[in-house]
């Protein structure tokens, strides 16, 4: 009569594919994955600059990959936040 998920309350989190973490490791280590994505994005920009400076114009394609990787590194931790995690814990007075 009813589906199993019909009466569930939304958790406020996007699914794993929407968060950009397609593996269980990525879901557990959000900050580490984001930092690694930033490092790779910076490396792609440096490699693209070197290749374009030498005369290999296909190196400009690395800027697209760096932009995608950097945007995912920026968005992944924000997608994973729960609505209740925005409040700071209260300290005893």
PDB file of C-alpha atoms in Angstrom:
ATOM      1  CA  UNK A   1       0.000   0.000   0.000  1.00  0.00           C
ATOM      2  CA  UNK A   2       2.743   2.496   0.965  1.00  0.00           C
ATOM      3  CA  UNK A   3       6.350   2.438  -0.118  1.00  0.00           C
ATOM      4  CA  UNK A   4       9.031   1.955   2.530  1.00  0.00           C
ATOM      5  CA  UNK A   5      10.436   5.465   2.050  1.00  0.00           C
ATOM      6  CA  UNK A   6       7.172   7.378   1.834  1.00  0.00           C
ATOM      7  CA  UNK A   7       6.992   8.395   5.493  1.00  0.00           C
ATOM      8  CA  UNK A   8      10.682   9.132   6.044  1.00  0.00           C
ATOM      9  CA  UNK A   9      11.699  12.614   7.065  1.00  0.00           C
ATOM     10  CA  UNK A  10      14.310  14.317   4.865  1.00  0.00           C
ATOM     11  CA  UNK A  11      17.749  14.336   6.457  1.00  0.00           C
ATOM     12  CA  UNK A  12      18.801  17.654   4.940  1.00  0.00           C
ATOM     13  CA  UNK A  13      21.744  16.049   3.168  1.00  0.00           C
ATOM     14  CA  UNK A  14      22.190  15.525  -0.524  1.00  0.00           C
ATOM     15  CA  UNK A  15      22.863  12.026  -1.802  1.00  0.00           C
ATOM     16  CA  UNK A  16      26.418  10.759  -2.262  1.00  0.00           C
ATOM     17  CA  UNK A  17      26.440  11.365  -6.021  1.00  0.00           C
ATOM     18  CA  UNK A  18      25.288  14.954  -5.529  1.00  0.00           C
ATOM     19  CA  UNK A  19      27.972  15.536  -2.880  1.00  0.00           C
ATOM     20  CA  UNK A  20      30.670  14.352  -5.247  1.00  0.00           C
ATOM     21  CA  UNK A  21      31.710  11.532  -2.923  1.00  0.00           C
ATOM     22  CA  UNK A  22      31.020   8.358  -4.809  1.00  0.00           C
ATOM     23  CA  UNK A  23      32.966   6.064  -2.498  1.00  0.00           C
ATOM     24  CA  UNK A  24      32.588   5.171   1.152  1.00  0.00           C
ATOM     25  CA  UNK A  25      36.099   6.514   1.774  1.00  0.00           C
ATOM     26  CA  UNK A  26      35.140   9.886   0.305  1.00  0.00           C
ATOM     27  CA  UNK A  27      31.998  10.010   2.419  1.00  0.00           C
ATOM     28  CA  UNK A  28      33.989   9.348   5.611  1.00  0.00           C
ATOM     29  CA  UNK A  29      36.884  11.713   4.853  1.00  0.00           C
ATOM     30  CA  UNK A  30      35.207  14.821   3.455  1.00  0.00           C
ATOM     31  CA  UNK A  31      37.898  17.309   4.502  1.00  0.00           C
ATOM     32  CA  UNK A  32      40.756  15.131   3.306  1.00  0.00           C
ATOM     33  CA  UNK A  33      39.121  14.646  -0.086  1.00  0.00           C
ATOM     34  CA  UNK A  34      38.492  18.399  -0.377  1.00  0.00           C
ATOM     35  CA  UNK A  35      42.105  19.251   0.492  1.00  0.00           C
ATOM     36  CA  UNK A  36      43.376  16.677  -1.989  1.00  0.00           C
ATOM     37  CA  UNK A  37      41.127  18.141  -4.680  1.00  0.00           C
ATOM     38  CA  UNK A  38      42.546  21.634  -3.982  1.00  0.00           C
ATOM     39  CA  UNK A  39      46.121  20.345  -4.233  1.00  0.00           C
ATOM     40  CA  UNK A  40      45.366  18.575  -7.517  1.00  0.00           C
ATOM     41  CA  UNK A  41      43.632  21.693  -8.878  1.00  0.00           C
ATOM     42  CA  UNK A  42      46.678  23.829  -8.064  1.00  0.00           C
ATOM     43  CA  UNK A  43      48.943  21.241  -9.689  1.00  0.00           C
ATOM     44  CA  UNK A  44      46.797  21.234 -12.827  1.00  0.00           C
ATOM     45  CA  UNK A  45      46.985  25.017 -13.054  1.00  0.00           C
ATOM     46  CA  UNK A  46      50.780  24.944 -12.690  1.00  0.00           C
ATOM     47  CA  UNK A  47      51.095  22.191 -15.319  1.00  0.00           C
ATOM     48  CA  UNK A  48      48.754  24.103 -17.642  1.00  0.00           C
ATOM     49  CA  UNK A  49      50.782  27.310 -17.275  1.00  0.00           C
ATOM     50  CA  UNK A  50      54.038  25.486 -18.005  1.00  0.00           C
ATOM     51  CA  UNK A  51      52.608  23.693 -21.049  1.00  0.00           C
ATOM     52  CA  UNK A  52      51.079  26.864 -22.500  1.00  0.00           C
ATOM     53  CA  UNK A  53      54.321  28.783 -21.857  1.00  0.00           C
ATOM     54  CA  UNK A  54      56.318  26.136 -23.724  1.00  0.00           C
ATOM     55  CA  UNK A  55      53.924  26.298 -26.665  1.00  0.00           C
ATOM     56  CA  UNK A  56      51.634  23.324 -26.153  1.00  0.00           C
ATOM     57  CA  UNK A  57      48.218  24.983 -26.416  1.00  0.00           C
ATOM     58  CA  UNK A  58      46.397  21.801 -25.422  1.00  0.00           C
ATOM     59  CA  UNK A  59      47.681  22.541 -21.924  1.00  0.00           C
ATOM     60  CA  UNK A  60      44.873  25.094 -21.675  1.00  0.00           C
ATOM     61  CA  UNK A  61      42.482  22.155 -21.309  1.00  0.00           C
ATOM     62  CA  UNK A  62      44.052  21.513 -17.920  1.00  0.00           C
ATOM     63  CA  UNK A  63      42.512  24.797 -16.755  1.00  0.00           C
ATOM     64  CA  UNK A  64      39.061  23.308 -17.339  1.00  0.00           C
ATOM     65  CA  UNK A  65      39.946  20.247 -15.290  1.00  0.00           C
ATOM     66  CA  UNK A  66      41.418  22.448 -12.556  1.00  0.00           C
ATOM     67  CA  UNK A  67      38.285  24.587 -12.482  1.00  0.00           C
ATOM     68  CA  UNK A  68      36.032  21.555 -12.151  1.00  0.00           C
ATOM     69  CA  UNK A  69      38.228  20.006  -9.478  1.00  0.00           C
ATOM     70  CA  UNK A  70      38.475  23.294  -7.573  1.00  0.00           C
ATOM     71  CA  UNK A  71      34.737  23.846  -7.662  1.00  0.00           C
ATOM     72  CA  UNK A  72      34.122  20.334  -6.340  1.00  0.00           C
ATOM     73  CA  UNK A  73      36.702  20.906  -3.616  1.00  0.00           C
ATOM     74  CA  UNK A  74      34.837  24.073  -2.643  1.00  0.00           C
ATOM     75  CA  UNK A  75      31.354  22.550  -2.728  1.00  0.00           C
ATOM     76  CA  UNK A  76      31.823  19.031  -1.322  1.00  0.00           C
ATOM     77  CA  UNK A  77      32.216  20.014   2.375  1.00  0.00           C
ATOM     78  CA  UNK A  78      29.242  22.373   2.099  1.00  0.00           C
ATOM     79  CA  UNK A  79      27.015  19.673   0.611  1.00  0.00           C
ATOM     80  CA  UNK A  80      27.837  17.345   3.472  1.00  0.00           C
ATOM     81  CA  UNK A  81      26.819  19.675   6.293  1.00  0.00           C
ATOM     82  CA  UNK A  82      23.790  18.801   8.317  1.00  0.00           C
ATOM     83  CA  UNK A  83      21.478  21.678   9.234  1.00  0.00           C
ATOM     84  CA  UNK A  84      22.126  21.106  12.944  1.00  0.00           C
ATOM     85  CA  UNK A  85      25.918  21.427  12.534  1.00  0.00           C
ATOM     86  CA  UNK A  86      25.730  25.198  11.979  1.00  0.00           C
ATOM     87  CA  UNK A  87      25.179  25.897  15.676  1.00  0.00           C
ATOM     88  CA  UNK A  88      28.138  26.042  17.988  1.00  0.00           C
ATOM     89  CA  UNK A  89      28.085  24.103  21.247  1.00  0.00           C
ATOM     90  CA  UNK A  90      27.348  26.142  24.362  1.00  0.00           C
ATOM     91  CA  UNK A  91      30.000  26.306  27.027  1.00  0.00           C
ATOM     92  CA  UNK A  92      29.026  26.121  30.706  1.00  0.00           C
ATOM     93  CA  UNK A  93      28.948  29.572  32.345  1.00  0.00           C
TER      94      UNK A  93
END
